[in-house]
PDB file of N, CA and C in Angstrom:
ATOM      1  N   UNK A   1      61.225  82.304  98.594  1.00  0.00           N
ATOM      2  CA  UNK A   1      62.229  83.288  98.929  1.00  0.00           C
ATOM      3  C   UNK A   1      61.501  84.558  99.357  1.00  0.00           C
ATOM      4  N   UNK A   2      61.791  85.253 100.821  1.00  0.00           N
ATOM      5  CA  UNK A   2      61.305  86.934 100.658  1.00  0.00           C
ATOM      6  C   UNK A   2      61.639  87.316  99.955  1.00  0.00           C
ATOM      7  N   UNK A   3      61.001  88.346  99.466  1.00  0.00           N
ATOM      8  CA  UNK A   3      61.003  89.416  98.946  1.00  0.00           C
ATOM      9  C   UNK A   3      61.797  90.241  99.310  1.00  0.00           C
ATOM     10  N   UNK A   4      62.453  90.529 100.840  1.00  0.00           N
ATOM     11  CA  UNK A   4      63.281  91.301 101.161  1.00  0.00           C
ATOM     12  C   UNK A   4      64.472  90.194 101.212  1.00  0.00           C
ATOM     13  N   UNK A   5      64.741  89.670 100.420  1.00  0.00           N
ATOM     14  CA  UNK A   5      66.105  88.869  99.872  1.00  0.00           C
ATOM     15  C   UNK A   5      66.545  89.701  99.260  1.00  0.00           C
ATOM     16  N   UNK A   6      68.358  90.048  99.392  1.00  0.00           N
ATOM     17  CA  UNK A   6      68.804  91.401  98.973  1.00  0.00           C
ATOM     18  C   UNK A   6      69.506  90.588  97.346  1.00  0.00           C
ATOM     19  N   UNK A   7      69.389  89.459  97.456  1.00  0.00           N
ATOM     20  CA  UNK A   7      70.231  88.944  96.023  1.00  0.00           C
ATOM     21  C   UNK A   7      69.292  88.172  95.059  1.00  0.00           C
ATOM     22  N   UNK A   8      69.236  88.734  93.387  1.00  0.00           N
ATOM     23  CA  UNK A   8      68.084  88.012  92.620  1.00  0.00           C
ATOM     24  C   UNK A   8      68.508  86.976  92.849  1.00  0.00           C
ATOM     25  N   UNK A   9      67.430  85.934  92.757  1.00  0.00           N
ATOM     26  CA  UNK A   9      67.564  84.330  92.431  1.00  0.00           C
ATOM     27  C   UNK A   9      67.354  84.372  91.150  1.00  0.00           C
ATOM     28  N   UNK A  10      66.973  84.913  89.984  1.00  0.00           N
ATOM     29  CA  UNK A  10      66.812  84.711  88.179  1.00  0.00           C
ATOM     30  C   UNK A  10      66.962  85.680  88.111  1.00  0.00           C
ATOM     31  N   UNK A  11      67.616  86.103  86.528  1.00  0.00           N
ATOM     32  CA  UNK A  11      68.019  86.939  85.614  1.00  0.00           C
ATOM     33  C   UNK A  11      67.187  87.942  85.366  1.00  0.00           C
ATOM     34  N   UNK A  12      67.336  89.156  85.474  1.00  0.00           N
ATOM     35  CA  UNK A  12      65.792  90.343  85.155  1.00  0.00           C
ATOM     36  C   UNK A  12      65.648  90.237  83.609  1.00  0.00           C
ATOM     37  N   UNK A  13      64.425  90.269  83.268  1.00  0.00           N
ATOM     38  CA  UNK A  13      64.020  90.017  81.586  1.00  0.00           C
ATOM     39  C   UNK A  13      64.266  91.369  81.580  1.00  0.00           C
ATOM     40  N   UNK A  14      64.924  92.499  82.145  1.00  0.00           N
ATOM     41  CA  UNK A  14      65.659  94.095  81.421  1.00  0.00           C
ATOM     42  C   UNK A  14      66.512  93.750  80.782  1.00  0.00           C
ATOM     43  N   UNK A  15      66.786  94.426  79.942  1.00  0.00           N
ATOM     44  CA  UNK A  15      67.786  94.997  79.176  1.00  0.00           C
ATOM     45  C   UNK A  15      69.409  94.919  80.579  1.00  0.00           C
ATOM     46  N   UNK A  16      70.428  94.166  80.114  1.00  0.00           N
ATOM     47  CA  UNK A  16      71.624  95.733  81.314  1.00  0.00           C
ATOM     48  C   UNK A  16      71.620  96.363  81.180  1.00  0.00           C
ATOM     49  N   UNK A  17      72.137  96.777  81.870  1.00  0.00           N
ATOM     50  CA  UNK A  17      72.278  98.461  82.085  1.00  0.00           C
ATOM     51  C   UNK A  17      73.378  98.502  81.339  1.00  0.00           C
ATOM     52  N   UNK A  18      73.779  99.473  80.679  1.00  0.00           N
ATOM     53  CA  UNK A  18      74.987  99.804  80.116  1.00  0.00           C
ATOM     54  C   UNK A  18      76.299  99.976  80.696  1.00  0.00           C
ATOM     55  N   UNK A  19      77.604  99.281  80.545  1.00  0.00           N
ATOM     56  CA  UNK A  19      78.287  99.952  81.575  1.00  0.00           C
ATOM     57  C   UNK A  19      78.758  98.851  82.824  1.00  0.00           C
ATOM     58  N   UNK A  20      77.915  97.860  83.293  1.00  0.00           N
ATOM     59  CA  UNK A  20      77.975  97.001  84.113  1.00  0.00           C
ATOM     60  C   UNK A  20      78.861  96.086  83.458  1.00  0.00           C
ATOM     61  N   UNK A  21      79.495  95.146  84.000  1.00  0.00           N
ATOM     62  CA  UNK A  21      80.099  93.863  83.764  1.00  0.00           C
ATOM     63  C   UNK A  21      79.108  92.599  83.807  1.00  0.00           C
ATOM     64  N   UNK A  22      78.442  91.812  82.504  1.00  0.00           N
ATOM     65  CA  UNK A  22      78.031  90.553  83.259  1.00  0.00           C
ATOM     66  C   UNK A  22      78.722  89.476  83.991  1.00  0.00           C
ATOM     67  N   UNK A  23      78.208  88.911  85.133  1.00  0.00           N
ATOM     68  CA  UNK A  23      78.685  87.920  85.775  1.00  0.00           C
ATOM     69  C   UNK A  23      79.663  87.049  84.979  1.00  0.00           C
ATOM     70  N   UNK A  24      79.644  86.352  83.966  1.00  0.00           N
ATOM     71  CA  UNK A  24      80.021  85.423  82.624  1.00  0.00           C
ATOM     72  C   UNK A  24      80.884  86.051  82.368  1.00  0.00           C
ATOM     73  N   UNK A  25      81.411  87.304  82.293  1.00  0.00           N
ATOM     74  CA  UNK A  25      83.099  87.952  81.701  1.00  0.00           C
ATOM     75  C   UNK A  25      83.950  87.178  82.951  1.00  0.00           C
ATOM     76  N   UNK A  26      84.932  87.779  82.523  1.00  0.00           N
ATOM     77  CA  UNK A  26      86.237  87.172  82.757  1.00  0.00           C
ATOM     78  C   UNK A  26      86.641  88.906  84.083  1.00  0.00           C
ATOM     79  N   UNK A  27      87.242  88.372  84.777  1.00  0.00           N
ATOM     80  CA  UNK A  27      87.162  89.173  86.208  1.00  0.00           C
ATOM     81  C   UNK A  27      88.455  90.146  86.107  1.00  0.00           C
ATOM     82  N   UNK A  28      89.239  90.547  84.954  1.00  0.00           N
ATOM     83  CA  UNK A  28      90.130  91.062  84.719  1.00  0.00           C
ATOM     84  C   UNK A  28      91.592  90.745  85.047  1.00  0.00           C
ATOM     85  N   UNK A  29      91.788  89.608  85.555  1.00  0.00           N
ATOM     86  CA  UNK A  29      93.528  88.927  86.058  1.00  0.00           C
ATOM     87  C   UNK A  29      93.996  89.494  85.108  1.00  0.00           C
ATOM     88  N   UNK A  30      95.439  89.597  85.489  1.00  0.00           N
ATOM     89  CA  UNK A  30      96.146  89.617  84.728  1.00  0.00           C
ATOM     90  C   UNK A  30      97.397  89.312  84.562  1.00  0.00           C
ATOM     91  N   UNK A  31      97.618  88.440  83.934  1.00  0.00           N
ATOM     92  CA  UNK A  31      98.334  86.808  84.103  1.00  0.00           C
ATOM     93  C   UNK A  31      99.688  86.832  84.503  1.00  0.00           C
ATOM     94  N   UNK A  32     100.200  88.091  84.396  1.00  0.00           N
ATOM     95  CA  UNK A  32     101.745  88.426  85.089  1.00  0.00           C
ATOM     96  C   UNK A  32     101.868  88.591  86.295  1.00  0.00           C
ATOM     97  N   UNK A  33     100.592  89.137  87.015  1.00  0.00           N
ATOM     98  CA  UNK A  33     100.654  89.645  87.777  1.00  0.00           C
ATOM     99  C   UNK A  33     100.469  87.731  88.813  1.00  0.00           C
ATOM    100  N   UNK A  34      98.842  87.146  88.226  1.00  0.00           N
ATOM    101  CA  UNK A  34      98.748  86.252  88.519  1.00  0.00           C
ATOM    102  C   UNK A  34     100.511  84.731  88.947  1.00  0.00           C
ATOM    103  N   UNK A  35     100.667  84.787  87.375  1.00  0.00           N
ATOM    104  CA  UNK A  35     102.138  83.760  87.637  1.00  0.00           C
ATOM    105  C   UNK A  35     102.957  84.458  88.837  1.00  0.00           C
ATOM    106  N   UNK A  36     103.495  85.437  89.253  1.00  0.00           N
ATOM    107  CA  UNK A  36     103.924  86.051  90.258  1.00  0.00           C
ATOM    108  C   UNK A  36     103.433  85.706  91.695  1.00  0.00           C
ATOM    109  N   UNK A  37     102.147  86.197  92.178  1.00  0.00           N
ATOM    110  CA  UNK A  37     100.812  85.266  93.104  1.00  0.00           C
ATOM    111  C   UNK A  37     101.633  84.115  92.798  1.00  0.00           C
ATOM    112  N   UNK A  38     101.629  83.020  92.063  1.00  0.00           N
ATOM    113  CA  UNK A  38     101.997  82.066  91.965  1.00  0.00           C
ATOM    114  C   UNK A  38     103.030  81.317  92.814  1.00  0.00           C
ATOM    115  N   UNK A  39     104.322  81.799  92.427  1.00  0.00           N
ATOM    116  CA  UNK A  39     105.476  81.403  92.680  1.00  0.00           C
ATOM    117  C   UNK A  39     105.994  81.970  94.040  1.00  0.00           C
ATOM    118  N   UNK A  40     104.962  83.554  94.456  1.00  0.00           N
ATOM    119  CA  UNK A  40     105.021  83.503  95.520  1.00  0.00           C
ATOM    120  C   UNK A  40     104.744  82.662  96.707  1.00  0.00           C
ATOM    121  N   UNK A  41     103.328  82.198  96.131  1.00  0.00           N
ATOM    122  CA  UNK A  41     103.019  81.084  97.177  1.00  0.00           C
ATOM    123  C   UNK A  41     104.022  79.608  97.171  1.00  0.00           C
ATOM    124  N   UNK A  42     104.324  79.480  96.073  1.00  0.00           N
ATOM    125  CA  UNK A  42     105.203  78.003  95.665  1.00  0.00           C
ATOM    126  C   UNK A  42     106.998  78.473  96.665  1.00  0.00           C
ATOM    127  N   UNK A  43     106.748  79.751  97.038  1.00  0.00           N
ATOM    128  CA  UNK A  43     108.356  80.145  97.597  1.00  0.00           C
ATOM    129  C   UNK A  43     108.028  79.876  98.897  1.00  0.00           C
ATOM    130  N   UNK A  44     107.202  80.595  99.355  1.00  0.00           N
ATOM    131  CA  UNK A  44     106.765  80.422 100.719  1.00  0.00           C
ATOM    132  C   UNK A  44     106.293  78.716 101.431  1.00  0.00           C
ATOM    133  N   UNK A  45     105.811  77.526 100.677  1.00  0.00           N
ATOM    134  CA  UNK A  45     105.936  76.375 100.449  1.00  0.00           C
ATOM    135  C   UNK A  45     107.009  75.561 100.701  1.00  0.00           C
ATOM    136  N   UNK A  46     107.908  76.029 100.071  1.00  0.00           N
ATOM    137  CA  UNK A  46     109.444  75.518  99.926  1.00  0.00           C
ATOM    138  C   UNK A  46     109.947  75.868 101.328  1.00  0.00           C
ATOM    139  N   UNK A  47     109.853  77.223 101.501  1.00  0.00           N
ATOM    140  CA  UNK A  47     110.047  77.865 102.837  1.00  0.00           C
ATOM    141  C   UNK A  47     109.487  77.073 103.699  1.00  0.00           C
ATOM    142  N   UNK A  48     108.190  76.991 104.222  1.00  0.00           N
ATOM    143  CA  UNK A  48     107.832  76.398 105.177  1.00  0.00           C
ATOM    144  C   UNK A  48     108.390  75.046 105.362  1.00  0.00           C
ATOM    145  N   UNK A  49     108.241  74.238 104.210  1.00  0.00           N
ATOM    146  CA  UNK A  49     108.679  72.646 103.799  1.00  0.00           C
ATOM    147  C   UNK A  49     109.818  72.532 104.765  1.00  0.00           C
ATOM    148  N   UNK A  50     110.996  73.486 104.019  1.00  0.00           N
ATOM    149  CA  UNK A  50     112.202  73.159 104.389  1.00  0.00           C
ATOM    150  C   UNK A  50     112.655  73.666 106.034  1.00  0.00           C
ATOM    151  N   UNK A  51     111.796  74.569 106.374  1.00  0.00           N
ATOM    152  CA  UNK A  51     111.773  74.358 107.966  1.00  0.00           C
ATOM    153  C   UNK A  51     111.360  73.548 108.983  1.00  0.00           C
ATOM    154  N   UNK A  52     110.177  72.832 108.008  1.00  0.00           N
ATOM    155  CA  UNK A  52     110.059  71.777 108.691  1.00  0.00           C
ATOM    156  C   UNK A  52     110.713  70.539 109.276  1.00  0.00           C
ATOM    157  N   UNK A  53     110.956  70.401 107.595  1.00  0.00           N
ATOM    158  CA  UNK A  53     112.064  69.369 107.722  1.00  0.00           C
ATOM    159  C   UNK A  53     113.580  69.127 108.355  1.00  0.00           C
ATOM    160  N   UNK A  54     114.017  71.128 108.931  1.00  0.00           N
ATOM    161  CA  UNK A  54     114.925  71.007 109.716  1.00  0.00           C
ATOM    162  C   UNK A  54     114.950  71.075 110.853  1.00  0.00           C
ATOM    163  N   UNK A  55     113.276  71.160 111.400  1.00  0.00           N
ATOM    164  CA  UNK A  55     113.108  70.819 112.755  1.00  0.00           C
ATOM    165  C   UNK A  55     112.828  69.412 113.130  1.00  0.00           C
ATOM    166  N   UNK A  56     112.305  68.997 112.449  1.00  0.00           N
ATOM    167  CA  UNK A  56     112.005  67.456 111.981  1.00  0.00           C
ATOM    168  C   UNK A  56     113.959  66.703 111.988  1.00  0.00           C
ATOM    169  N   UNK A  57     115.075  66.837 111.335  1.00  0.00           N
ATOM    170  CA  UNK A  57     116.049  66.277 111.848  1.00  0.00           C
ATOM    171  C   UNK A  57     116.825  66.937 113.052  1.00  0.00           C
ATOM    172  N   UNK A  58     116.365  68.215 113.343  1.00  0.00           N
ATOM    173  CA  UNK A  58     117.002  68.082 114.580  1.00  0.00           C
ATOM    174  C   UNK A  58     116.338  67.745 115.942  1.00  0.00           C
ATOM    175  N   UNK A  59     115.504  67.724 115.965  1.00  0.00           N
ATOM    176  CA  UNK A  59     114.615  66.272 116.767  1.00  0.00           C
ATOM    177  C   UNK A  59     114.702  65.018 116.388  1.00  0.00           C
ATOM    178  N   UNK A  60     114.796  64.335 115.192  1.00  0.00           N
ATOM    179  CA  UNK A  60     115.019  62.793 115.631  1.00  0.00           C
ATOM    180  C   UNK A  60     116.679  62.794 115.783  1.00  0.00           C
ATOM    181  N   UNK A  61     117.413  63.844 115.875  1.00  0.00           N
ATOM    182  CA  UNK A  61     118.777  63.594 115.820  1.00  0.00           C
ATOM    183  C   UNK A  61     118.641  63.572 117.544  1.00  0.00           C
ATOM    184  N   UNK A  62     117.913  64.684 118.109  1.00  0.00           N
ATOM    185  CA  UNK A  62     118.018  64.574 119.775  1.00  0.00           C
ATOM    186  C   UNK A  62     117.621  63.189 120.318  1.00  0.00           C
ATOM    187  N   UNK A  63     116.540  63.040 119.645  1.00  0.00           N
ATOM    188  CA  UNK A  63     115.653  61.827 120.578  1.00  0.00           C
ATOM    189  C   UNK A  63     116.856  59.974 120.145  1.00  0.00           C
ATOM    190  N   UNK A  64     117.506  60.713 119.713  1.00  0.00           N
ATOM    191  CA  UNK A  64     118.559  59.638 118.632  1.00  0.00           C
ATOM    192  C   UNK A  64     119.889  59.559 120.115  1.00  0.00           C
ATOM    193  N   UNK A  65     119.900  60.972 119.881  1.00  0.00           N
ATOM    194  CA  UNK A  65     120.693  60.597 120.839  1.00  0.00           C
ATOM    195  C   UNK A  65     120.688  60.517 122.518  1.00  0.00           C
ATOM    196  N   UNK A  66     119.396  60.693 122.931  1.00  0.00           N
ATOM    197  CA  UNK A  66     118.775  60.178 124.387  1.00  0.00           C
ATOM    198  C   UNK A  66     118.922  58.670 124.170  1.00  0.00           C
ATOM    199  N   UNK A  67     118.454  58.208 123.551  1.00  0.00           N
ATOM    200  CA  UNK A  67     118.025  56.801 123.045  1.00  0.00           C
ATOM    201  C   UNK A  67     119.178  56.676 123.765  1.00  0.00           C
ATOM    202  N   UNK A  68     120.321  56.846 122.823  1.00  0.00           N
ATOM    203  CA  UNK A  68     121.941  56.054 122.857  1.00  0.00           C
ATOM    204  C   UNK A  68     122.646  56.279 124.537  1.00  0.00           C
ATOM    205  N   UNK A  69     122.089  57.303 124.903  1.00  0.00           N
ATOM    206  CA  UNK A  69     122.352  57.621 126.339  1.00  0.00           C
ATOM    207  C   UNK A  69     122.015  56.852 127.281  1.00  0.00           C
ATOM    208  N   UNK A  70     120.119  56.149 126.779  1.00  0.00           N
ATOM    209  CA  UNK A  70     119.886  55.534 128.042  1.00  0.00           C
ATOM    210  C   UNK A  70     120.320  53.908 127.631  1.00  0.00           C
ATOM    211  N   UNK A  71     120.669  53.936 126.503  1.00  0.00           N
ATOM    212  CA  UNK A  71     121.779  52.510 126.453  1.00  0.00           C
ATOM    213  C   UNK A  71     122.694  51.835 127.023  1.00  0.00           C
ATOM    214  N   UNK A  72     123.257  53.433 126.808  1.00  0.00           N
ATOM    215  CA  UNK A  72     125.011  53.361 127.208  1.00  0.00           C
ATOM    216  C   UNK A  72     124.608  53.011 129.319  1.00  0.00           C
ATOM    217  N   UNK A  73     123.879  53.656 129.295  1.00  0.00           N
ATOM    218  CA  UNK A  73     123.175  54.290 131.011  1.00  0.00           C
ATOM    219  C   UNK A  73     122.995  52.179 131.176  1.00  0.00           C
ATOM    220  N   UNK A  74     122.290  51.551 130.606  1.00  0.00           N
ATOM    221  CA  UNK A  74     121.835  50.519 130.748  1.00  0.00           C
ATOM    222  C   UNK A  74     122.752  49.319 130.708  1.00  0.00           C
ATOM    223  N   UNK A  75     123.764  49.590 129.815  1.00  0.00           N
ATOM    224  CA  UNK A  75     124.527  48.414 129.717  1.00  0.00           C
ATOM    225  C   UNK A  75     126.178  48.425 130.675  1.00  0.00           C
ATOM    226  N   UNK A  76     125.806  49.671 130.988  1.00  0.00           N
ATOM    227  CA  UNK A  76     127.170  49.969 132.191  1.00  0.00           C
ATOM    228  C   UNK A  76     128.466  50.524 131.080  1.00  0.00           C
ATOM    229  N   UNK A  77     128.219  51.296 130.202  1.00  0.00           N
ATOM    230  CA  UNK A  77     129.212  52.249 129.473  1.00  0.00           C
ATOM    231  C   UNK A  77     129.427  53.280 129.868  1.00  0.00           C
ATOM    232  N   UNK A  78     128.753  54.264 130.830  1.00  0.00           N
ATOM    233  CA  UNK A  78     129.067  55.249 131.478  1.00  0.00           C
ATOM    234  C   UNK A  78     130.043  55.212 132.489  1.00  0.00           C
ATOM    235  N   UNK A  79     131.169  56.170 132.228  1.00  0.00           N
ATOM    236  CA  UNK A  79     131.792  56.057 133.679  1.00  0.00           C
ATOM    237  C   UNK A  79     132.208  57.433 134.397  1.00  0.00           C
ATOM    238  N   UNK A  80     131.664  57.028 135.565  1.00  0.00           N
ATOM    239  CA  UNK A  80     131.231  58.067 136.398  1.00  0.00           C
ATOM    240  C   UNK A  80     132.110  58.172 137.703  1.00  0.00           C
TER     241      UNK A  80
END
């Protein structure tokens, strides 16, 4: 590794410094805030899902009913 590597690769045999956070604590969440994050994303999910799925039937409802068009077109049910 250089030396002008800006990040230790091993632990300094110092003392910490006082005051610092070690890596190994816990990053401060805080779990209300977190479950919230949560359900936001699980809303937005649902959201997307369910738009999908209503573009999703109103396309096989179209292509449903071309189908039946070029049937009707085929078997001489149109009258024109």
């Amino acid at each position: 590794m250089p030396s002008w590597y800006p990040y230790p690769t091993s632990t300094p045999s110092t003392s910490p410094v006082h005051g610092e956070t070690p890596a190994w604590q816990s990053c401060g969440r805080i779990p209300a805030q977190e479950r919230a994050d949560f359900y936001e994303f699980l809303a937005c999910n649902v959201f997307l899902a369910a738009g999908a799925l209503g573009v999703a039937l109103v396309r096989s409802r179209a292509v449903e009913a071309r189908q039946a068009r070029r049937l009707a077109a085929r078997i001489g049910l149109v009258r024109g």
